[in-house]
Amino acid sequence: MSKSVDELKDFIQARAGFAPVRVGLILGSGLGHLADAVDGVTIPYGDLPGFPHAGVSGHNPNLVIGDLEDTRVAVFGARAHYYESGRGDAMRPALEVLRALGADQLILTNAAGSMRGDITPGELMLIEDHINFSGLNPLIGEATDARFVPMKDAYDPAMRAALSAIASGLGIALTPGVYAWYSGPSFETPAEIRAIRILGADAVGMSTVPEVILARFLGLRVAAISAITNMAAGLSDESISHEHTKEMAPIGAKKLEKILRRYLQTAF
Ligand code: HPA
């Protein structure tokens, strides 16, 4: 059954209250713990027609709406990836509902592989720009001129400045860098990693870029942080696996939580 954005908004507000949401947070692989910190209502995606049937282990397919540091947030414990369904726009209904609930900011997190010797596993990277290495776009098929979304400063400069200042105040390294979206679900080859490094990418992952494009289309201000879980293929002797991603992500998640809590305390 498909429901309109307004119907979903009404359904969510009936459960979670009418206070407008200020910030949406999408949590990446192994980064779901932050949802537990929210004082609010948990709604399984299964109760929300149009929300993704997110089936990736290490994700938690619930929408949690409530207060974190006295700021009303909507936390998406799981995202849909292109590789699950072959659809780049699988997160569109969820983001449309976020907008309808009043949010004007979206902060995305993900697990990623690093291509930079100075951004190592366990560290965080502030995404300042991206390379869409997949060639896919979630707005293909959108029939209005709104599809021609400018992508300069897609990662909001003021949000980035605030996050950087907070991280340095907390003594947490949050190096800015460029994220490349690789479709997955197989990991990259070493040759692909060498290629995207030459193209200017600093980290690689299988998510985030389609959501950023959709969020900018919907008028949301966006920031995104990668939790580096491994050096990208061919750059270290360590083997790359989803298990390893899930093991390493919580190291970054602890730092992320500190930064995001402070952001919510000070940016509103
Ligand atoms: N490549 C793609 N996605 C990832 C990686 C990687 O090396 N690590 C965590 N997510």
mmCIF file of C-alpha atoms and ligand atoms in Angstrom:
data_model
loop_
_atom_site.group_PDB
_atom_site.id
_atom_site.type_symbol
_atom_site.label_atom_id
_atom_site.label_comp_id
_atom_site.label_asym_id
_atom_site.label_seq_id
_atom_site.Cartn_x
_atom_site.Cartn_y
_atom_site.Cartn_z
ATOM 1 C CA MET A 1 0.000 0.000 0.000
ATOM 2 C CA SER A 2 1.441 3.364 -0.842
ATOM 3 C CA LYS A 3 0.710 6.342 1.364
ATOM 4 C CA SER A 4 1.235 9.986 0.583
ATOM 5 C CA VAL A 5 3.880 12.027 2.331
ATOM 6 C CA ASP A 6 1.144 13.919 4.189
ATOM 7 C CA GLU A 7 -0.460 10.718 5.430
ATOM 8 C CA LEU A 8 2.889 9.450 6.681
ATOM 9 C CA LYS A 9 3.591 12.781 8.350
ATOM 10 C CA ASP A 10 0.193 12.658 10.096
ATOM 11 C CA PHE A 11 0.775 9.068 11.181
ATOM 12 C CA ILE A 12 4.219 9.894 12.601
ATOM 13 C CA GLN A 13 2.993 13.049 14.354
ATOM 14 C CA ALA A 14 0.112 11.118 15.925
ATOM 15 C CA ARG A 15 2.731 8.814 17.475
ATOM 16 C CA ALA A 16 5.566 11.243 18.172
ATOM 17 C CA GLY A 17 3.855 14.597 18.705
ATOM 18 C CA PHE A 18 3.638 17.717 16.623
ATOM 19 C CA ALA A 19 6.811 19.576 17.610
ATOM 20 C CA PRO A 20 8.635 20.329 14.367
ATOM 21 C CA VAL A 21 11.720 18.241 13.709
ATOM 22 C CA ARG A 22 14.840 20.396 13.381
ATOM 23 C CA VAL A 23 17.453 17.905 12.194
ATOM 24 C CA GLY A 24 17.392 14.532 10.481
ATOM 25 C CA LEU A 25 20.212 12.079 11.148
ATOM 26 C CA ILE A 26 20.916 9.054 8.972
ATOM 27 C CA LEU A 27 23.128 6.499 10.688
ATOM 28 C CA GLY A 28 25.556 4.330 8.749
ATOM 29 C CA SER A 29 26.758 0.750 9.239
ATOM 30 C CA GLY A 30 27.675 0.105 12.857
ATOM 31 C CA LEU A 31 26.790 3.691 13.821
ATOM 32 C CA GLY A 32 23.276 3.003 15.075
ATOM 33 C CA HIS A 33 23.955 3.503 18.772
ATOM 34 C CA LEU A 34 23.083 7.206 18.620
ATOM 35 C CA ALA A 35 19.415 6.323 18.118
ATOM 36 C CA ASP A 36 19.378 4.830 21.640
ATOM 37 C CA ALA A 37 20.384 8.198 23.085
ATOM 38 C CA VAL A 38 17.229 9.903 21.813
ATOM 39 C CA ASP A 39 14.429 10.464 24.272
ATOM 40 C CA GLY A 40 11.512 9.708 21.984
ATOM 41 C CA VAL A 41 9.329 7.338 20.046
ATOM 42 C CA THR A 42 10.591 4.449 17.918
ATOM 43 C CA ILE A 43 8.636 3.578 14.775
ATOM 44 C CA PRO A 44 9.754 0.519 12.761
ATOM 45 C CA TYR A 45 10.163 1.210 9.039
ATOM 46 C CA GLY A 46 7.749 -1.669 8.519
ATOM 47 C CA ASP A 47 4.971 0.577 9.891
ATOM 48 C CA LEU A 48 5.850 3.316 7.412
ATOM 49 C CA PRO A 49 4.807 2.400 3.857
ATOM 50 C CA GLY A 50 7.368 3.686 1.360
ATOM 51 C CA PHE A 51 10.209 3.527 3.858
ATOM 52 C CA PRO A 52 12.947 1.172 2.720
ATOM 53 C CA HIS A 53 13.031 -2.483 3.632
ATOM 54 C CA ALA A 54 16.591 -1.938 4.737
ATOM 55 C CA GLY A 55 18.113 -5.351 4.972
ATOM 56 C CA VAL A 56 21.790 -4.705 5.666
ATOM 57 C CA SER A 57 23.186 -6.182 8.874
ATOM 58 C CA GLY A 58 24.568 -3.565 11.229
ATOM 59 C CA HIS A 59 21.638 -1.262 10.421
ATOM 60 C CA ASN A 60 18.578 -0.777 12.566
ATOM 61 C CA PRO A 61 15.457 -0.127 10.474
ATOM 62 C CA ASN A 62 13.641 2.209 12.846
ATOM 63 C CA LEU A 63 12.763 5.873 12.760
ATOM 64 C CA VAL A 64 13.304 7.444 16.167
ATOM 65 C CA ILE A 65 11.732 10.851 16.764
ATOM 66 C CA GLY A 66 12.397 12.764 19.915
ATOM 67 C CA ASP A 67 14.824 15.032 21.695
ATOM 68 C CA LEU A 68 18.572 14.868 21.780
ATOM 69 C CA GLU A 69 20.243 17.706 23.670
ATOM 70 C CA ASP A 70 16.867 19.488 23.737
ATOM 71 C CA THR A 71 16.686 19.560 19.954
ATOM 72 C CA ARG A 72 13.952 17.674 18.137
ATOM 73 C CA VAL A 73 15.558 15.142 15.816
ATOM 74 C CA ALA A 74 14.452 12.354 13.511
ATOM 75 C CA VAL A 75 16.997 9.555 13.494
ATOM 76 C CA PHE A 76 16.971 7.054 10.639
ATOM 77 C CA GLY A 77 18.642 3.925 11.983
ATOM 78 C CA ALA A 78 19.026 2.433 8.536
ATOM 79 C CA ARG A 79 19.280 3.618 4.969
ATOM 80 C CA ALA A 80 18.455 1.925 1.705
ATOM 81 C CA HIS A 81 21.480 1.434 -0.503
ATOM 82 C CA TYR A 82 21.339 1.418 -4.283
ATOM 83 C CA TYR A 83 22.825 -2.088 -4.274
ATOM 84 C CA GLU A 84 19.868 -3.534 -2.351
ATOM 85 C CA SER A 85 17.236 -2.796 -4.958
ATOM 86 C CA GLY A 86 18.886 -1.235 -7.991
ATOM 87 C CA ARG A 87 17.027 1.971 -7.154
ATOM 88 C CA GLY A 88 18.955 5.141 -6.457
ATOM 89 C CA ASP A 89 15.899 6.928 -5.126
ATOM 90 C CA ALA A 90 14.925 4.398 -2.452
ATOM 91 C CA MET A 91 15.379 6.990 0.314
ATOM 92 C CA ARG A 92 13.225 9.616 -1.397
ATOM 93 C CA PRO A 93 9.966 8.948 0.500
ATOM 94 C CA ALA A 94 11.812 8.964 3.837
ATOM 95 C CA LEU A 95 13.511 12.268 3.036
ATOM 96 C CA GLU A 96 10.268 13.798 1.802
ATOM 97 C CA VAL A 97 8.647 12.865 5.102
ATOM 98 C CA LEU A 98 11.587 14.352 7.017
ATOM 99 C CA ARG A 99 11.073 17.633 5.175
ATOM 100 C CA ALA A 100 7.320 17.501 5.826
ATOM 101 C CA LEU A 101 8.004 17.018 9.547
ATOM 102 C CA GLY A 102 9.732 20.406 9.501
ATOM 103 C CA ALA A 103 13.420 19.541 9.270
ATOM 104 C CA ASP A 104 15.694 21.832 7.353
ATOM 105 C CA GLN A 105 18.967 20.100 8.133
ATOM 106 C CA LEU A 106 20.167 16.572 7.458
ATOM 107 C CA ILE A 107 23.335 15.065 8.877
ATOM 108 C CA LEU A 108 24.438 11.815 7.261
ATOM 109 C CA THR A 109 26.947 9.362 8.611
ATOM 110 C CA ASN A 110 28.543 6.415 6.904
ATOM 111 C CA ALA A 111 31.334 3.884 7.187
ATOM 112 C CA ALA A 112 34.018 4.344 4.557
ATOM 113 C CA GLY A 113 37.416 3.196 3.379
ATOM 114 C CA SER A 114 40.221 5.768 3.405
ATOM 115 C CA MET A 115 42.680 6.531 0.654
ATOM 116 C CA ARG A 116 44.686 8.956 2.773
ATOM 117 C CA GLY A 117 47.548 7.951 5.030
ATOM 118 C CA ASP A 118 46.627 10.772 7.406
ATOM 119 C CA ILE A 119 42.993 9.606 7.855
ATOM 120 C CA THR A 120 43.273 6.165 9.390
ATOM 121 C CA PRO A 121 40.765 3.523 10.601
ATOM 122 C CA GLY A 122 38.905 4.738 13.681
ATOM 123 C CA GLU A 123 39.112 8.369 12.537
ATOM 124 C CA LEU A 124 36.446 10.634 11.090
ATOM 125 C CA MET A 125 36.351 12.541 7.802
ATOM 126 C CA LEU A 126 34.132 15.562 7.225
ATOM 127 C CA ILE A 127 32.794 15.249 3.694
ATOM 128 C CA GLU A 128 33.377 18.535 1.884
ATOM 129 C CA ASP A 129 32.442 17.326 -1.583
ATOM 130 C CA HIS A 130 31.795 14.104 -3.443
ATOM 131 C CA ILE A 131 32.509 12.258 -6.659
ATOM 132 C CA ASN A 132 29.604 10.248 -8.019
ATOM 133 C CA PHE A 133 31.663 7.341 -9.317
ATOM 134 C CA SER A 134 28.556 5.222 -9.897
ATOM 135 C CA GLY A 135 27.182 7.321 -12.752
ATOM 136 C CA LEU A 136 23.719 6.830 -11.263
ATOM 137 C CA ASN A 137 21.420 9.602 -10.102
ATOM 138 C CA PRO A 138 18.338 9.341 -7.885
ATOM 139 C CA LEU A 139 16.661 12.168 -9.802
ATOM 140 C CA ILE A 140 16.574 10.323 -13.122
ATOM 141 C CA GLY A 141 12.898 10.249 -14.073
ATOM 142 C CA GLU A 142 12.016 13.361 -12.073
ATOM 143 C CA ALA A 143 9.959 15.317 -14.575
ATOM 144 C CA THR A 144 10.232 18.879 -13.277
ATOM 145 C CA ASP A 145 12.944 21.475 -13.800
ATOM 146 C CA ALA A 146 13.679 21.140 -10.080
ATOM 147 C CA ARG A 147 15.767 18.109 -11.113
ATOM 148 C CA PHE A 148 18.598 20.432 -12.218
ATOM 149 C CA VAL A 149 19.950 20.717 -8.688
ATOM 150 C CA PRO A 150 23.129 22.789 -8.237
ATOM 151 C CA MET A 151 25.698 20.735 -6.340
ATOM 152 C CA LYS A 152 28.284 23.414 -5.506
ATOM 153 C CA ASP A 153 28.384 23.683 -1.713
ATOM 154 C CA ALA A 154 26.002 20.725 -1.460
ATOM 155 C CA TYR A 155 27.740 20.079 1.874
ATOM 156 C CA ASP A 156 26.636 23.220 3.682
ATOM 157 C CA PRO A 157 29.632 25.496 4.400
ATOM 158 C CA ALA A 158 28.162 26.876 7.648
ATOM 159 C CA MET A 159 27.339 23.410 8.968
ATOM 160 C CA ARG A 160 30.822 22.220 8.047
ATOM 161 C CA ALA A 161 32.423 25.181 9.777
ATOM 162 C CA ALA A 162 30.364 24.529 12.917
ATOM 163 C CA LEU A 163 31.209 20.816 12.946
ATOM 164 C CA SER A 164 34.921 21.515 12.398
ATOM 165 C CA ALA A 165 35.035 24.055 15.209
ATOM 166 C CA ILE A 166 33.234 21.671 17.554
ATOM 167 C CA ALA A 167 35.550 18.767 16.710
ATOM 168 C CA SER A 168 38.662 20.838 17.269
ATOM 169 C CA GLY A 169 37.239 22.130 20.553
ATOM 170 C CA LEU A 170 36.742 18.516 21.619
ATOM 171 C CA GLY A 171 40.224 17.520 20.433
ATOM 172 C CA ILE A 172 38.794 15.107 17.844
ATOM 173 C CA ALA A 173 40.401 14.946 14.389
ATOM 174 C CA LEU A 174 37.774 15.653 11.707
ATOM 175 C CA THR A 175 39.751 16.029 8.511
ATOM 176 C CA PRO A 176 37.860 17.425 5.516
ATOM 177 C CA GLY A 177 37.895 15.307 2.383
ATOM 178 C CA VAL A 178 36.153 14.147 -0.775
ATOM 179 C CA TYR A 179 33.948 11.031 -0.672
ATOM 180 C CA ALA A 180 33.499 8.828 -3.737
ATOM 181 C CA TRP A 181 30.309 6.810 -4.152
ATOM 182 C CA TYR A 182 30.941 3.338 -5.490
ATOM 183 C CA SER A 183 27.748 1.364 -6.059
ATOM 184 C CA GLY A 184 28.773 -1.854 -4.263
ATOM 185 C CA PRO A 185 27.894 -4.339 -2.963
ATOM 186 C CA SER A 186 31.260 -5.848 -3.890
ATOM 187 C CA PHE A 187 34.150 -3.830 -2.544
ATOM 188 C CA GLU A 188 36.385 -1.937 -4.952
ATOM 189 C CA THR A 189 39.400 -3.418 -6.675
ATOM 190 C CA PRO A 190 42.836 -1.957 -5.922
ATOM 191 C CA ALA A 191 42.911 -0.599 -9.505
ATOM 192 C CA GLU A 192 39.590 1.185 -8.935
ATOM 193 C CA ILE A 193 40.936 2.666 -5.726
ATOM 194 C CA ARG A 194 44.072 3.919 -7.513
ATOM 195 C CA ALA A 195 41.807 5.432 -10.190
ATOM 196 C CA ILE A 196 39.494 7.299 -7.804
ATOM 197 C CA ARG A 197 42.476 8.493 -5.774
ATOM 198 C CA ILE A 198 43.858 10.082 -8.945
ATOM 199 C CA LEU A 199 40.435 11.625 -9.583
ATOM 200 C CA GLY A 200 40.612 13.371 -6.208
ATOM 201 C CA ALA A 201 38.736 11.171 -3.762
ATOM 202 C CA ASP A 202 39.936 10.747 -0.177
ATOM 203 C CA ALA A 203 37.456 8.100 1.012
ATOM 204 C CA VAL A 204 35.135 5.608 -0.647
ATOM 205 C CA GLY A 205 31.809 4.090 0.309
ATOM 206 C CA MET A 206 28.531 2.694 -0.982
ATOM 207 C CA SER A 207 26.016 5.270 0.245
ATOM 208 C CA THR A 208 25.312 8.901 1.099
ATOM 209 C CA VAL A 209 25.697 10.499 -2.343
ATOM 210 C CA PRO A 210 22.189 9.627 -3.579
ATOM 211 C CA GLU A 211 20.709 10.883 -0.297
ATOM 212 C CA VAL A 212 22.670 14.125 -0.546
ATOM 213 C CA ILE A 213 21.381 14.704 -4.077
ATOM 214 C CA LEU A 214 17.803 14.008 -2.955
ATOM 215 C CA ALA A 215 18.176 16.169 0.144
ATOM 216 C CA ARG A 216 19.462 19.124 -1.873
ATOM 217 C CA PHE A 217 16.576 18.589 -4.321
ATOM 218 C CA LEU A 218 14.197 18.836 -1.348
ATOM 219 C CA GLY A 219 15.900 21.977 -0.016
ATOM 220 C CA LEU A 220 17.505 20.424 3.050
ATOM 221 C CA ARG A 221 20.864 21.740 4.237
ATOM 222 C CA VAL A 222 23.297 18.848 4.404
ATOM 223 C CA ALA A 223 26.404 17.768 6.291
ATOM 224 C CA ALA A 224 28.012 14.336 6.251
ATOM 225 C CA ILE A 225 30.720 12.564 8.224
ATOM 226 C CA SER A 226 32.490 9.310 7.356
ATOM 227 C CA ALA A 227 33.690 6.956 10.057
ATOM 228 C CA ILE A 228 36.777 5.402 8.512
ATOM 229 C CA THR A 229 36.746 1.660 9.121
ATOM 230 C CA ASN A 230 39.604 0.503 6.876
ATOM 231 C CA MET A 231 42.177 1.608 4.369
ATOM 232 C CA ALA A 232 40.681 1.166 0.896
ATOM 233 C CA ALA A 233 41.483 -1.921 -1.203
ATOM 234 C CA GLY A 234 45.168 -2.396 -1.921
ATOM 235 C CA LEU A 235 46.347 0.256 0.537
ATOM 236 C CA SER A 236 46.964 -2.052 3.477
ATOM 237 C CA ASP A 237 47.448 -5.751 4.185
ATOM 238 C CA GLU A 238 44.301 -5.875 6.273
ATOM 239 C CA SER A 239 41.430 -7.711 4.597
ATOM 240 C CA ILE A 240 38.245 -5.739 3.907
ATOM 241 C CA SER A 241 34.900 -7.177 4.915
ATOM 242 C CA HIS A 242 31.493 -6.077 6.160
ATOM 243 C CA GLU A 243 32.273 -7.808 9.475
ATOM 244 C CA HIS A 244 35.359 -5.639 9.829
ATOM 245 C CA THR A 245 33.317 -2.532 8.990
ATOM 246 C CA LYS A 246 30.828 -3.373 11.752
ATOM 247 C CA GLU A 247 33.659 -4.017 14.225
ATOM 248 C CA MET A 248 35.490 -0.764 13.485
ATOM 249 C CA ALA A 249 32.576 1.658 13.021
ATOM 250 C CA PRO A 250 31.752 1.930 16.748
ATOM 251 C CA ILE A 251 35.191 3.505 17.370
ATOM 252 C CA GLY A 252 34.222 6.381 15.113
ATOM 253 C CA ALA A 253 30.662 6.325 16.453
ATOM 254 C CA LYS A 254 31.819 7.328 19.938
ATOM 255 C CA LYS A 255 33.552 10.419 18.581
ATOM 256 C CA LEU A 256 30.632 11.149 16.279
ATOM 257 C CA GLU A 257 28.217 11.103 19.177
ATOM 258 C CA LYS A 258 30.293 13.682 21.069
ATOM 259 C CA ILE A 259 30.458 15.971 18.039
ATOM 260 C CA LEU A 260 26.767 15.630 17.182
ATOM 261 C CA ARG A 261 25.619 16.205 20.761
ATOM 262 C CA ARG A 262 27.676 19.393 20.944
ATOM 263 C CA TYR A 263 26.383 20.458 17.534
ATOM 264 C CA LEU A 264 22.783 20.053 18.675
ATOM 265 C CA GLN A 265 23.543 21.965 21.893
ATOM 266 C CA THR A 266 25.219 24.900 20.211
ATOM 267 C CA ALA A 267 23.882 25.241 16.685
ATOM 268 C CA PHE A 268 20.261 25.880 17.643
HETATM 269 N N1 HPA B 1 34.704 0.559 0.381
HETATM 270 C C1 HPA B 1 33.380 0.784 0.264
HETATM 271 N N2 HPA B 1 32.568 0.897 1.281
HETATM 272 C C2 HPA B 1 33.099 0.790 2.519
HETATM 273 C C3 HPA B 1 34.462 0.566 2.711
HETATM 274 C C4 HPA B 1 35.307 0.449 1.586
HETATM 275 O O1 HPA B 1 36.538 0.244 1.683
HETATM 276 N N3 HPA B 1 34.651 0.507 4.054
HETATM 277 C C5 HPA B 1 33.445 0.712 4.644
HETATM 278 N N4 HPA B 1 32.493 0.890 3.713
#
